[in-house]
């Protein structure tokens, strides 16, 4: 059980010492709530950038899989029970942390040394820990440099005894200085705002994840922290909260660079020529064609949805909270989060009417109700920057009847039986498909990896051979059939087949380089005092 807590605390430390990342990837509508994601080392120019998701404090470890003790029901953490502010956590402290071990006469810390005890040579004698560097008003401790170096080698699977510890620690310190410079800049930037509720929600999610993965209750977690780490849950929350806030500040500053970066066709071609050998080989892939038919709702269902959305608009006009109404009444996946769609980038959706409303509204304004194939929407614009906008929405769907669904499915099934060649499928898609994006291309979606597919689509096409057509697949208010034109076990990315993916990677690298150059300039203007 001890390993679990050690791993947990180490991963919390990772949030303190992580490097640069790109957060909030652009997503096609409808989009879920704004997210953040784990950070990557600043110098990994060709590193795979993670999908948008919330930064993790804990990941499932081998230790968590080998629990010998029986798991008890996991209790969920909420803000009311455990407090929402650092102040409340500090007041909750009732037991001091255990004293650090005394040092030996030689000035070395008592007890077993870490693989990077070389850090002690950089610190002044007679001190267990110390300040490695000061960056503006921020400090970097010797122990932070050591922990960052340890986690880097652990991630690479490198034996600590096989590296030059002194050089490694100096490199890690330099990267940590870059991160502190980025943090100082984010704090100074008035456009970078991290709300308390963002931090608290992320913290509670992380603690719940720790409990689930380790099969323990919140009381057991608190007891383990006290017994094995000499700290308390309240102190753990306070430190984790600080780390999360810092990480979110840095990530939001990085988003400004990510979304402002633009690349031309020529830029993408140059990027591909330079990095073609470094681009990853993608796994099992399918070249797909799609034909979609819309599921039309009955007049009565549509009228009921129309009346409901206009009733909600009247309540908004009367001063009720958009977020609270979205949580109670919105029928979209992000409804429970107050209808937050995060950032929407111009041209990233297939819903032209939706984008027109999103980008024409002034900041702070609520739209009039409007209709798309998904139902009726009301939008609130929270922020605009360059070609992106941050939105909340309330969605009221009008659902087709089962009889209508069966009629459309019968039409698609008839097409499945009669189409025998790709040319026939393309002709039918051009004549009938309700998907405006692919209709002009004869339904051609290009190449898609199995990993990129939704579970529903994956289940529909994974067992098909080339030339076969899937059973009808439900997608929002449409039913679709897919033809597998080609499939391969693996393939290399090419400009011809994967231009959007390569262009996005080129844009990510451009943004990363611009950010690194900015950090170098900021370092010249920030007070930095290296103590080791």
Short mmCIF file of C-alpha atoms in Angstrom, two decimals:
data_model
loop_
_atom_site.label_atom_id
_atom_site.label_comp_id
_atom_site.label_asym_id
_atom_site.label_seq_id
_atom_site.Cartn_x
_atom_site.Cartn_y
_atom_site.Cartn_z
CA UNK A 1 0.00 0.00 0.00
CA UNK A 2 2.93 2.32 0.68
CA UNK A 3 3.95 2.34 -2.99
CA UNK A 4 0.54 3.72 -3.90
CA UNK A 5 0.96 6.84 -1.83
CA UNK A 6 4.54 7.31 -2.98
CA UNK A 7 3.44 7.10 -6.61
CA UNK A 8 0.57 9.49 -5.93
CA UNK A 9 2.83 12.08 -4.34
CA UNK A 10 5.40 11.72 -7.12
CA UNK A 11 2.76 12.32 -9.75
CA UNK A 12 1.48 15.34 -7.85
CA UNK A 13 5.06 16.58 -7.95
CA UNK A 14 5.01 16.10 -11.71
CA UNK A 15 2.33 18.76 -11.93
CA UNK A 16 4.76 21.13 -10.17
CA UNK A 17 7.69 20.42 -12.45
CA UNK A 18 6.15 19.58 -15.85
CA UNK A 19 7.37 21.21 -19.05
CA UNK A 20 5.67 22.88 -22.00
CA UNK A 21 2.54 21.58 -23.78
CA UNK A 22 -0.18 22.52 -26.18
CA UNK A 23 -3.62 22.54 -24.64
CA UNK A 24 -7.15 22.78 -25.90
CA UNK A 25 -6.87 21.26 -29.31
CA UNK A 26 -9.47 22.48 -31.74
CA UNK A 27 -12.51 20.24 -31.82
CA UNK A 28 -15.37 19.87 -34.21
CA UNK A 29 -18.81 20.90 -33.01
CA UNK A 30 -20.43 19.87 -30.77
CA UNK A 31 -17.50 20.31 -28.41
CA UNK A 32 -17.25 19.32 -24.78
CA UNK A 33 -16.11 21.58 -21.98
CA UNK A 34 -12.76 23.31 -22.30
CA UNK A 35 -9.94 21.07 -21.31
CA UNK A 36 -6.31 21.13 -20.47
CA UNK A 37 -3.70 18.47 -20.79
CA UNK A 38 -0.42 17.05 -19.56
CA UNK A 39 2.70 19.02 -20.37
CA UNK A 40 5.63 17.95 -22.54
CA UNK A 41 9.34 18.86 -22.43
CA UNK A 42 10.05 22.13 -24.17
CA UNK A 43 12.65 20.74 -26.52
CA UNK A 44 10.66 17.81 -27.92
CA UNK A 45 9.83 19.53 -31.19
CA UNK A 46 8.53 16.37 -32.82
CA UNK A 47 6.92 14.95 -29.70
CA UNK A 48 3.40 13.70 -30.13
CA UNK A 49 1.09 16.33 -28.71
CA UNK A 50 -1.61 14.83 -26.46
CA UNK A 51 -5.34 14.96 -27.10
CA UNK A 52 -7.15 17.64 -25.23
CA UNK A 53 -7.91 16.56 -21.67
CA UNK A 54 -7.55 17.75 -18.13
CA UNK A 55 -4.02 17.58 -16.63
CA UNK A 56 -3.69 14.44 -14.57
CA UNK A 57 -2.33 14.37 -11.03
CA UNK A 58 -2.46 10.58 -10.89
CA UNK A 59 -2.13 7.86 -13.47
CA UNK A 60 -2.72 4.18 -12.99
CA UNK A 61 0.56 2.61 -11.87
CA UNK A 62 1.70 -0.96 -11.54
CA UNK A 63 1.59 -0.43 -7.81
CA UNK A 64 -2.08 0.43 -7.95
CA UNK A 65 -2.78 -2.78 -9.85
CA UNK A 66 -1.11 -4.93 -7.18
CA UNK A 67 -3.12 -3.93 -4.15
CA UNK A 68 -3.19 -6.74 -1.65
CA UNK A 69 -5.77 -5.17 0.61
CA UNK A 70 -9.47 -5.56 -0.21
CA UNK A 71 -10.95 -2.47 -1.81
CA UNK A 72 -13.77 -0.67 -0.09
CA UNK A 73 -16.42 1.38 -1.88
CA UNK A 74 -14.89 4.53 -3.30
CA UNK A 75 -16.24 7.77 -1.92
CA UNK A 76 -16.47 10.79 -4.17
CA UNK A 77 -14.79 14.02 -3.15
CA UNK A 78 -16.81 17.18 -3.30
CA UNK A 79 -16.03 20.79 -2.49
CA UNK A 80 -18.55 21.17 0.30
CA UNK A 81 -17.13 18.30 2.34
CA UNK A 82 -13.45 19.12 1.96
CA UNK A 83 -13.40 22.87 1.41
CA UNK A 84 -12.98 25.04 -1.66
CA UNK A 85 -10.10 27.32 -0.79
CA UNK A 86 -6.51 27.14 0.39
CA UNK A 87 -7.55 29.08 3.48
CA UNK A 88 -10.07 26.44 4.50
CA UNK A 89 -7.47 23.73 4.04
CA UNK A 90 -4.91 25.58 6.15
CA UNK A 91 -7.46 25.99 8.94
CA UNK A 92 -8.18 22.27 8.72
CA UNK A 93 -4.57 21.41 9.57
CA UNK A 94 -4.53 19.79 12.98
CA UNK A 95 -1.37 17.70 12.91
CA UNK A 96 2.10 18.94 11.93
CA UNK A 97 4.06 17.10 9.31
CA UNK A 98 6.73 14.71 10.51
CA UNK A 99 10.18 16.23 11.00
CA UNK A 100 12.67 15.74 8.19
CA UNK A 101 15.52 13.34 9.02
CA UNK A 102 18.59 14.90 10.61
CA UNK A 103 21.77 15.26 8.65
CA UNK A 104 24.92 13.33 9.35
CA UNK A 105 28.09 14.98 10.55
CA UNK A 106 29.39 14.93 7.01
CA UNK A 107 26.51 17.10 5.87
CA UNK A 108 24.74 14.34 3.93
CA UNK A 109 21.07 13.64 4.69
CA UNK A 110 20.40 10.70 6.98
CA UNK A 111 18.70 7.63 5.56
CA UNK A 112 18.84 6.20 2.03
CA UNK A 113 19.96 8.56 -0.72
CA UNK A 114 18.02 9.06 -3.93
CA UNK A 115 19.63 8.18 -7.28
CA UNK A 116 20.39 11.90 -7.60
CA UNK A 117 22.05 12.65 -4.27
CA UNK A 118 24.59 14.56 -6.38
CA UNK A 119 22.29 17.53 -5.84
CA UNK A 120 23.74 17.72 -2.33
CA UNK A 121 27.07 18.79 -3.86
CA UNK A 122 25.38 21.86 -5.33
CA UNK A 123 23.75 22.90 -2.06
CA UNK A 124 25.50 24.58 0.85
CA UNK A 125 26.81 22.25 3.57
CA UNK A 126 24.60 21.65 6.58
CA UNK A 127 21.33 22.04 4.65
CA UNK A 128 18.99 19.20 3.75
CA UNK A 129 17.24 21.20 1.03
CA UNK A 130 17.83 24.59 -0.42
CA UNK A 131 17.02 27.04 -3.18
CA UNK A 132 18.40 26.06 -6.56
CA UNK A 133 17.24 29.23 -8.31
CA UNK A 134 15.03 32.29 -7.93
CA UNK A 135 12.96 33.41 -10.93
CA UNK A 136 11.14 36.67 -10.32
CA UNK A 137 9.17 36.02 -7.14
CA UNK A 138 9.21 32.24 -7.71
CA UNK A 139 11.73 29.79 -6.26
CA UNK A 140 12.99 26.40 -7.43
CA UNK A 141 14.17 24.04 -4.69
CA UNK A 142 17.02 21.58 -5.01
CA UNK A 143 14.53 18.80 -4.30
CA UNK A 144 12.36 19.95 -7.22
CA UNK A 145 15.28 19.68 -9.62
CA UNK A 146 16.06 16.22 -8.29
CA UNK A 147 12.43 15.07 -8.59
CA UNK A 148 12.16 16.42 -12.13
CA UNK A 149 15.36 14.63 -13.16
CA UNK A 150 14.19 11.40 -11.57
CA UNK A 151 10.85 11.50 -13.37
CA UNK A 152 12.50 12.29 -16.70
CA UNK A 153 14.79 9.26 -16.46
CA UNK A 154 11.94 7.07 -15.25
CA UNK A 155 9.87 8.08 -18.27
CA UNK A 156 12.78 7.22 -20.59
CA UNK A 157 13.58 3.99 -18.77
CA UNK A 158 17.21 5.06 -18.22
CA UNK A 159 19.32 3.73 -15.35
CA UNK A 160 20.35 6.71 -13.16
CA UNK A 161 23.81 5.21 -12.68
CA UNK A 162 24.46 5.46 -16.43
CA UNK A 163 24.09 9.23 -16.75
CA UNK A 164 26.16 12.25 -15.76
CA UNK A 165 24.04 13.34 -12.79
CA UNK A 166 25.63 16.79 -12.57
CA UNK A 167 24.95 17.62 -16.21
CA UNK A 168 21.47 16.14 -16.08
CA UNK A 169 20.54 18.21 -13.04
CA UNK A 170 21.83 21.39 -14.66
CA UNK A 171 19.75 20.67 -17.79
CA UNK A 172 16.67 20.00 -15.67
CA UNK A 173 17.21 23.21 -13.72
CA UNK A 174 17.40 25.16 -16.97
CA UNK A 175 14.10 23.68 -18.12
CA UNK A 176 12.50 24.44 -14.76
CA UNK A 177 13.71 28.03 -15.05
CA UNK A 178 12.00 28.25 -18.45
CA UNK A 179 8.81 26.98 -16.85
CA UNK A 180 9.01 29.54 -14.04
CA UNK A 181 9.63 32.30 -16.60
CA UNK A 182 6.51 31.14 -18.41
CA UNK A 183 4.59 31.19 -15.12
CA UNK A 184 5.82 34.69 -14.27
CA UNK A 185 4.73 35.91 -17.70
CA UNK A 186 1.31 34.23 -17.35
CA UNK A 187 0.76 35.88 -13.96
CA UNK A 188 1.63 39.28 -15.46
CA UNK A 189 -0.67 38.79 -18.47
CA UNK A 190 -4.08 40.26 -17.59
CA UNK A 191 -5.75 38.18 -20.33
CA UNK A 192 -4.74 34.90 -18.66
CA UNK A 193 -7.34 34.11 -16.01
CA UNK A 194 -7.73 30.93 -13.97
CA UNK A 195 -10.93 30.80 -11.95
CA UNK A 196 -11.11 29.22 -8.50
CA UNK A 197 -13.88 26.88 -9.64
CA UNK A 198 -11.64 25.58 -12.46
CA UNK A 199 -8.91 24.72 -9.99
CA UNK A 200 -11.28 23.16 -7.47
CA UNK A 201 -13.09 21.06 -10.07
CA UNK A 202 -9.80 19.76 -11.46
CA UNK A 203 -8.48 18.98 -7.99
CA UNK A 204 -11.58 17.05 -6.99
CA UNK A 205 -11.47 15.07 -10.24
CA UNK A 206 -7.84 14.15 -9.57
CA UNK A 207 -8.47 13.01 -6.01
CA UNK A 208 -11.47 10.94 -7.13
CA UNK A 209 -9.22 9.33 -9.75
CA UNK A 210 -6.64 8.46 -7.08
CA UNK A 211 -9.35 6.83 -4.96
CA UNK A 212 -10.77 4.83 -7.89
CA UNK A 213 -7.43 3.61 -9.18
CA UNK A 214 -6.19 2.57 -5.76
CA UNK A 215 -9.52 1.19 -4.50
CA UNK A 216 -9.48 3.23 -1.29
CA UNK A 217 -11.79 5.62 0.52
CA UNK A 218 -11.03 9.26 1.23
CA UNK A 219 -10.53 8.38 4.93
CA UNK A 220 -8.00 5.68 4.00
CA UNK A 221 -6.18 8.09 1.73
CA UNK A 222 -5.92 10.65 4.54
CA UNK A 223 -4.64 7.98 6.94
CA UNK A 224 -2.00 6.82 4.44
CA UNK A 225 -0.80 10.38 3.88
CA UNK A 226 -0.44 10.89 7.63
CA UNK A 227 1.20 7.54 8.35
CA UNK A 228 3.55 7.25 5.39
CA UNK A 229 4.22 10.78 4.19
CA UNK A 230 3.91 12.80 7.37
CA UNK A 231 1.29 15.09 5.85
CA UNK A 232 -2.49 15.42 5.81
CA UNK A 233 -5.18 15.44 3.17
CA UNK A 234 -5.73 19.14 3.79
CA UNK A 235 -2.07 19.92 3.13
CA UNK A 236 -2.03 17.60 0.15
CA UNK A 237 -5.01 19.49 -1.32
CA UNK A 238 -3.38 22.86 -0.68
CA UNK A 239 -0.15 21.88 -2.45
CA UNK A 240 -1.97 20.17 -5.33
CA UNK A 241 -4.23 23.20 -5.73
CA UNK A 242 -1.20 25.47 -6.08
CA UNK A 243 0.34 23.15 -8.67
CA UNK A 244 -2.87 22.95 -10.68
CA UNK A 245 -3.31 26.73 -10.70
CA UNK A 246 0.25 27.24 -11.93
CA UNK A 247 -0.15 24.61 -14.61
CA UNK A 248 -3.42 26.10 -15.86
CA UNK A 249 -1.89 29.59 -15.97
CA UNK A 250 0.96 28.35 -18.14
CA UNK A 251 -1.29 26.31 -20.40
CA UNK A 252 -3.67 29.20 -21.01
CA UNK A 253 -0.77 31.43 -22.00
CA UNK A 254 0.42 28.71 -24.38
CA UNK A 255 -3.07 28.52 -25.92
CA UNK A 256 -2.63 32.10 -27.11
CA UNK A 257 0.34 31.00 -29.18
CA UNK A 258 -1.28 27.80 -30.36
CA UNK A 259 -4.43 29.42 -31.69
CA UNK A 260 -2.60 32.42 -33.17
CA UNK A 261 -0.26 30.25 -35.25
CA UNK A 262 -1.10 29.99 -38.95
CA UNK A 263 0.60 28.00 -41.70
CA UNK A 264 0.25 28.27 -45.46
CA UNK A 265 0.20 25.39 -47.93
CA UNK A 266 3.85 26.10 -48.67
CA UNK A 267 4.68 26.01 -44.94
CA UNK A 268 3.03 22.60 -44.66
CA UNK A 269 4.90 21.27 -47.69
CA UNK A 270 8.23 22.49 -46.25
CA UNK A 271 7.41 20.93 -42.90
CA UNK A 272 6.56 17.62 -44.55
CA UNK A 273 9.76 17.62 -46.61
CA UNK A 274 11.85 18.30 -43.50
CA UNK A 275 10.19 15.86 -41.12
CA UNK A 276 8.77 13.16 -43.39
CA UNK A 277 11.08 10.52 -41.92
CA UNK A 278 10.16 11.53 -38.38
CA UNK A 279 6.40 11.49 -38.81
CA UNK A 280 4.82 8.46 -37.14
CA UNK A 281 3.56 5.41 -38.97
CA UNK A 282 -0.15 5.19 -38.23
CA UNK A 283 -1.88 1.94 -37.37
CA UNK A 284 -4.79 0.08 -38.97
CA UNK A 285 -6.55 2.51 -41.33
CA UNK A 286 -9.63 2.56 -43.54
CA UNK A 287 -10.47 4.61 -46.62
CA UNK A 288 -14.19 5.24 -46.13
CA UNK A 289 -17.11 6.62 -48.10
CA UNK A 290 -20.24 7.83 -46.31
CA UNK A 291 -23.87 8.31 -47.34
CA UNK A 292 -26.11 9.96 -44.74
CA UNK A 293 -29.86 10.55 -44.60
CA UNK A 294 -31.45 12.96 -42.15
CA UNK A 295 -33.91 11.80 -39.51
CA UNK A 296 -36.72 14.35 -39.62
CA UNK A 297 -38.74 14.94 -36.48
CA UNK A 298 -42.49 15.14 -36.49
CA UNK A 299 -44.12 18.57 -36.59
CA UNK A 300 -45.39 18.14 -33.04
CA UNK A 301 -41.95 17.21 -31.69
CA UNK A 302 -40.34 20.14 -33.46
CA UNK A 303 -42.99 22.55 -32.17
CA UNK A 304 -42.54 21.31 -28.60
CA UNK A 305 -38.77 21.87 -28.83
CA UNK A 306 -39.38 25.31 -30.36
CA UNK A 307 -41.68 26.33 -27.50
CA UNK A 308 -39.26 25.05 -24.88
CA UNK A 309 -36.20 26.89 -26.24
CA UNK A 310 -38.15 30.17 -26.46
CA UNK A 311 -39.35 29.71 -22.89
CA UNK A 312 -35.72 29.37 -21.78
CA UNK A 313 -34.78 32.48 -23.75
CA UNK A 314 -37.44 34.47 -21.91
CA UNK A 315 -36.00 33.31 -18.59
CA UNK A 316 -32.54 34.40 -19.71
CA UNK A 317 -33.91 37.80 -20.71
CA UNK A 318 -35.43 38.06 -17.23
CA UNK A 319 -31.97 37.70 -15.69
CA UNK A 320 -31.61 34.01 -14.86
CA UNK A 321 -28.15 32.45 -15.05
CA UNK A 322 -27.18 30.95 -18.43
CA UNK A 323 -24.95 28.40 -16.72
CA UNK A 324 -27.65 27.25 -14.30
CA UNK A 325 -30.31 26.92 -17.01
CA UNK A 326 -27.87 24.97 -19.18
CA UNK A 327 -27.13 22.59 -16.31
CA UNK A 328 -30.84 21.96 -15.75
CA UNK A 329 -32.27 21.92 -19.26
CA UNK A 330 -29.63 21.60 -21.99
CA UNK A 331 -29.73 18.25 -23.81
CA UNK A 332 -26.13 18.35 -25.06
CA UNK A 333 -23.24 16.38 -23.47
CA UNK A 334 -21.72 19.50 -21.93
CA UNK A 335 -24.98 20.51 -20.22
CA UNK A 336 -23.88 19.32 -16.74
CA UNK A 337 -20.85 21.64 -16.99
CA UNK A 338 -23.07 24.66 -17.56
CA UNK A 339 -23.13 24.28 -21.33
CA UNK A 340 -19.44 25.16 -21.75
CA UNK A 341 -18.21 24.27 -25.25
CA UNK A 342 -14.73 25.64 -24.67
CA UNK A 343 -13.08 27.23 -27.69
CA UNK A 344 -14.47 26.88 -31.20
CA UNK A 345 -12.20 27.66 -34.15
CA UNK A 346 -13.60 29.17 -37.33
CA UNK A 347 -14.12 26.56 -40.03
CA UNK A 348 -13.84 23.60 -37.64
CA UNK A 349 -17.49 22.48 -37.77
CA UNK A 350 -19.92 21.17 -40.35
CA UNK A 351 -22.71 23.39 -39.02
CA UNK A 352 -22.51 26.63 -40.99
CA UNK A 353 -25.50 28.21 -39.25
CA UNK A 354 -23.99 27.44 -35.84
CA UNK A 355 -20.68 29.10 -36.76
CA UNK A 356 -22.43 32.14 -38.24
CA UNK A 357 -24.21 32.78 -34.93
CA UNK A 358 -21.14 32.02 -32.82
CA UNK A 359 -18.81 34.42 -34.64
CA UNK A 360 -21.31 37.22 -35.29
CA UNK A 361 -22.32 37.70 -31.63
CA UNK A 362 -20.49 40.30 -29.50
CA UNK A 363 -18.78 39.09 -26.33
CA UNK A 364 -21.25 38.79 -23.46
CA UNK A 365 -24.32 38.62 -25.69
CA UNK A 366 -26.87 35.80 -25.78
CA UNK A 367 -28.16 34.71 -29.18
CA UNK A 368 -31.75 34.38 -30.25
CA UNK A 369 -32.85 30.73 -30.57
CA UNK A 370 -31.88 29.14 -33.89
CA UNK A 371 -32.17 25.68 -35.42
CA UNK A 372 -29.70 23.15 -36.81
CA UNK A 373 -30.09 19.47 -37.60
CA UNK A 374 -29.38 18.77 -33.91
CA UNK A 375 -32.24 20.87 -32.58
CA UNK A 376 -32.68 24.42 -31.24
CA UNK A 377 -29.76 26.34 -29.75
CA UNK A 378 -29.07 29.42 -27.65
CA UNK A 379 -25.45 30.60 -27.46
CA UNK A 380 -23.53 32.80 -25.03
CA UNK A 381 -20.22 34.23 -26.27
CA UNK A 382 -17.72 34.50 -23.40
CA UNK A 383 -14.53 35.44 -25.25
CA UNK A 384 -13.19 36.09 -28.75
CA UNK A 385 -9.61 35.86 -29.91
CA UNK A 386 -8.40 35.84 -33.49
CA UNK A 387 -10.24 32.97 -35.25
CA UNK A 388 -11.67 31.35 -32.15
CA UNK A 389 -14.50 31.97 -29.74
CA UNK A 390 -15.33 30.58 -26.29
CA UNK A 391 -18.98 29.56 -25.97
CA UNK A 392 -21.70 28.17 -23.79
CA UNK A 393 -24.85 26.69 -25.29
CA UNK A 394 -28.29 25.46 -24.38
CA UNK A 395 -29.56 22.77 -26.75
CA UNK A 396 -33.10 21.41 -26.97
CA UNK A 397 -33.36 18.47 -29.33
CA UNK A 398 -36.37 17.42 -31.38
CA UNK A 399 -36.17 13.66 -31.59
CA UNK A 400 -37.59 11.71 -34.56
CA UNK A 401 -40.07 8.92 -33.91
CA UNK A 402 -39.12 5.27 -34.12
CA UNK A 403 -41.31 4.86 -37.22
CA UNK A 404 -39.36 7.59 -39.01
CA UNK A 405 -36.09 5.98 -38.00
CA UNK A 406 -37.21 2.61 -39.36
CA UNK A 407 -38.27 4.16 -42.68
CA UNK A 408 -34.86 5.83 -43.19
CA UNK A 409 -33.05 2.66 -42.16
CA UNK A 410 -35.06 0.68 -44.72
CA UNK A 411 -34.01 3.11 -47.48
CA UNK A 412 -30.34 2.79 -46.54
CA UNK A 413 -30.59 -0.99 -46.31
CA UNK A 414 -32.04 -1.08 -49.82
CA UNK A 415 -29.06 0.94 -51.07
CA UNK A 416 -26.70 -1.51 -49.36
CA UNK A 417 -28.26 -4.37 -51.28
CA UNK A 418 -28.14 -2.71 -54.69
CA UNK A 419 -24.75 -0.92 -54.67
CA UNK A 420 -21.97 -3.20 -55.85
CA UNK A 421 -19.11 -0.81 -56.73
CA UNK A 422 -17.46 2.37 -55.46
CA UNK A 423 -18.67 4.39 -58.45
CA UNK A 424 -22.27 3.48 -57.65
CA UNK A 425 -21.83 4.49 -54.00
CA UNK A 426 -20.29 7.83 -55.04
CA UNK A 427 -23.18 8.54 -57.42
CA UNK A 428 -25.74 7.76 -54.72
CA UNK A 429 -23.92 9.96 -52.19
CA UNK A 430 -23.84 12.91 -54.58
CA UNK A 431 -27.55 12.52 -55.28
CA UNK A 432 -28.91 11.72 -51.81
CA UNK A 433 -26.51 12.34 -48.94
CA UNK A 434 -27.49 14.91 -46.32
CA UNK A 435 -23.84 15.39 -45.33
CA UNK A 436 -22.95 18.67 -47.04
CA UNK A 437 -19.22 18.26 -46.39
CA UNK A 438 -18.75 14.92 -48.19
CA UNK A 439 -21.64 14.97 -50.67
CA UNK A 440 -19.68 16.88 -53.35
CA UNK A 441 -16.83 14.36 -53.00
CA UNK A 442 -19.10 11.38 -53.55
CA UNK A 443 -19.09 10.68 -49.80
CA UNK A 444 -15.30 10.27 -49.67
CA UNK A 445 -13.97 10.72 -46.12
CA UNK A 446 -10.39 9.77 -46.98
CA UNK A 447 -8.25 7.67 -44.67
CA UNK A 448 -9.19 7.25 -41.00
CA UNK A 449 -7.30 5.22 -38.42
CA UNK A 450 -9.20 2.73 -36.31
CA UNK A 451 -8.10 4.68 -33.25
CA UNK A 452 -9.72 7.89 -34.52
CA UNK A 453 -13.12 6.30 -35.05
CA UNK A 454 -15.97 6.56 -32.58
CA UNK A 455 -16.84 3.25 -30.89
CA UNK A 456 -20.03 3.05 -32.96
CA UNK A 457 -18.26 3.55 -36.29
CA UNK A 458 -15.44 1.21 -35.29
CA UNK A 459 -17.91 -1.52 -34.52
CA UNK A 460 -19.68 -0.99 -37.85
CA UNK A 461 -16.63 -1.17 -40.16
CA UNK A 462 -13.93 -3.13 -38.34
CA UNK A 463 -15.19 -6.50 -39.56
CA UNK A 464 -15.77 -5.43 -43.19
CA UNK A 465 -13.65 -6.34 -46.18
CA UNK A 466 -12.82 -3.93 -48.99
CA UNK A 467 -15.90 -3.11 -51.06
CA UNK A 468 -18.37 -4.02 -48.33
CA UNK A 469 -20.95 -1.60 -46.88
CA UNK A 470 -21.86 -1.26 -43.22
CA UNK A 471 -25.22 -1.55 -41.54
CA UNK A 472 -26.88 1.86 -40.89
CA UNK A 473 -25.13 3.82 -38.12
CA UNK A 474 -26.93 6.43 -35.98
CA UNK A 475 -25.07 9.76 -35.85
CA UNK A 476 -26.95 12.60 -34.13
CA UNK A 477 -30.07 13.19 -36.23
CA UNK A 478 -28.80 11.19 -39.20
CA UNK A 479 -28.41 7.57 -40.23
CA UNK A 480 -25.34 6.71 -42.30
CA UNK A 481 -23.88 3.78 -44.21
CA UNK A 482 -20.15 3.41 -44.87
CA UNK A 483 -18.29 1.67 -47.69
CA UNK A 484 -14.79 0.37 -46.99
CA UNK A 485 -12.91 1.34 -50.15
CA UNK A 486 -9.49 0.20 -48.84
CA UNK A 487 -7.94 -0.92 -45.57
CA UNK A 488 -4.34 -1.49 -44.45
CA UNK A 489 -2.67 -2.64 -41.24
CA UNK A 490 -0.37 0.41 -41.15
CA UNK A 491 0.70 3.26 -43.40
CA UNK A 492 2.86 6.38 -43.60
CA UNK A 493 1.32 9.84 -43.61
CA UNK A 494 1.30 11.57 -47.00
CA UNK A 495 0.29 15.05 -48.13
CA UNK A 496 -2.18 13.54 -50.57
CA UNK A 497 -4.09 11.48 -48.01
CA UNK A 498 -3.41 13.25 -44.72
CA UNK A 499 -2.99 16.95 -45.48
CA UNK A 500 -5.25 18.19 -42.61
CA UNK A 501 -3.38 16.08 -40.05
CA UNK A 502 0.06 17.16 -41.33
CA UNK A 503 -1.05 20.80 -41.49
CA UNK A 504 -2.21 20.61 -37.89
CA UNK A 505 1.11 19.11 -36.82
CA UNK A 506 2.96 21.87 -38.72
CA UNK A 507 0.87 24.47 -36.92
CA UNK A 508 1.57 22.89 -33.55
CA UNK A 509 5.32 22.92 -34.17
CA UNK A 510 5.18 26.52 -35.41
CA UNK A 511 3.38 27.57 -32.23
CA UNK A 512 5.84 25.63 -30.09
CA UNK A 513 8.84 27.30 -31.72
CA UNK A 514 7.27 30.75 -31.34
CA UNK A 515 6.62 30.07 -27.66
CA UNK A 516 10.18 28.88 -27.04
CA UNK A 517 11.56 31.99 -28.73
CA UNK A 518 9.32 34.16 -26.56
CA UNK A 519 10.52 32.38 -23.42
CA UNK A 520 14.13 33.11 -24.41
CA UNK A 521 13.27 36.81 -24.73
CA UNK A 522 11.36 36.83 -21.43
CA UNK A 523 14.34 35.27 -19.64
CA UNK A 524 16.35 38.39 -20.45
CA UNK A 525 13.77 40.60 -18.70
CA UNK A 526 13.06 38.43 -15.62
CA UNK A 527 15.27 38.42 -12.52
CA UNK A 528 17.02 35.03 -12.35
CA UNK A 529 19.43 34.02 -9.59
CA UNK A 530 20.94 30.54 -9.92
CA UNK A 531 22.21 29.31 -6.56
CA UNK A 532 23.83 25.98 -7.51
#
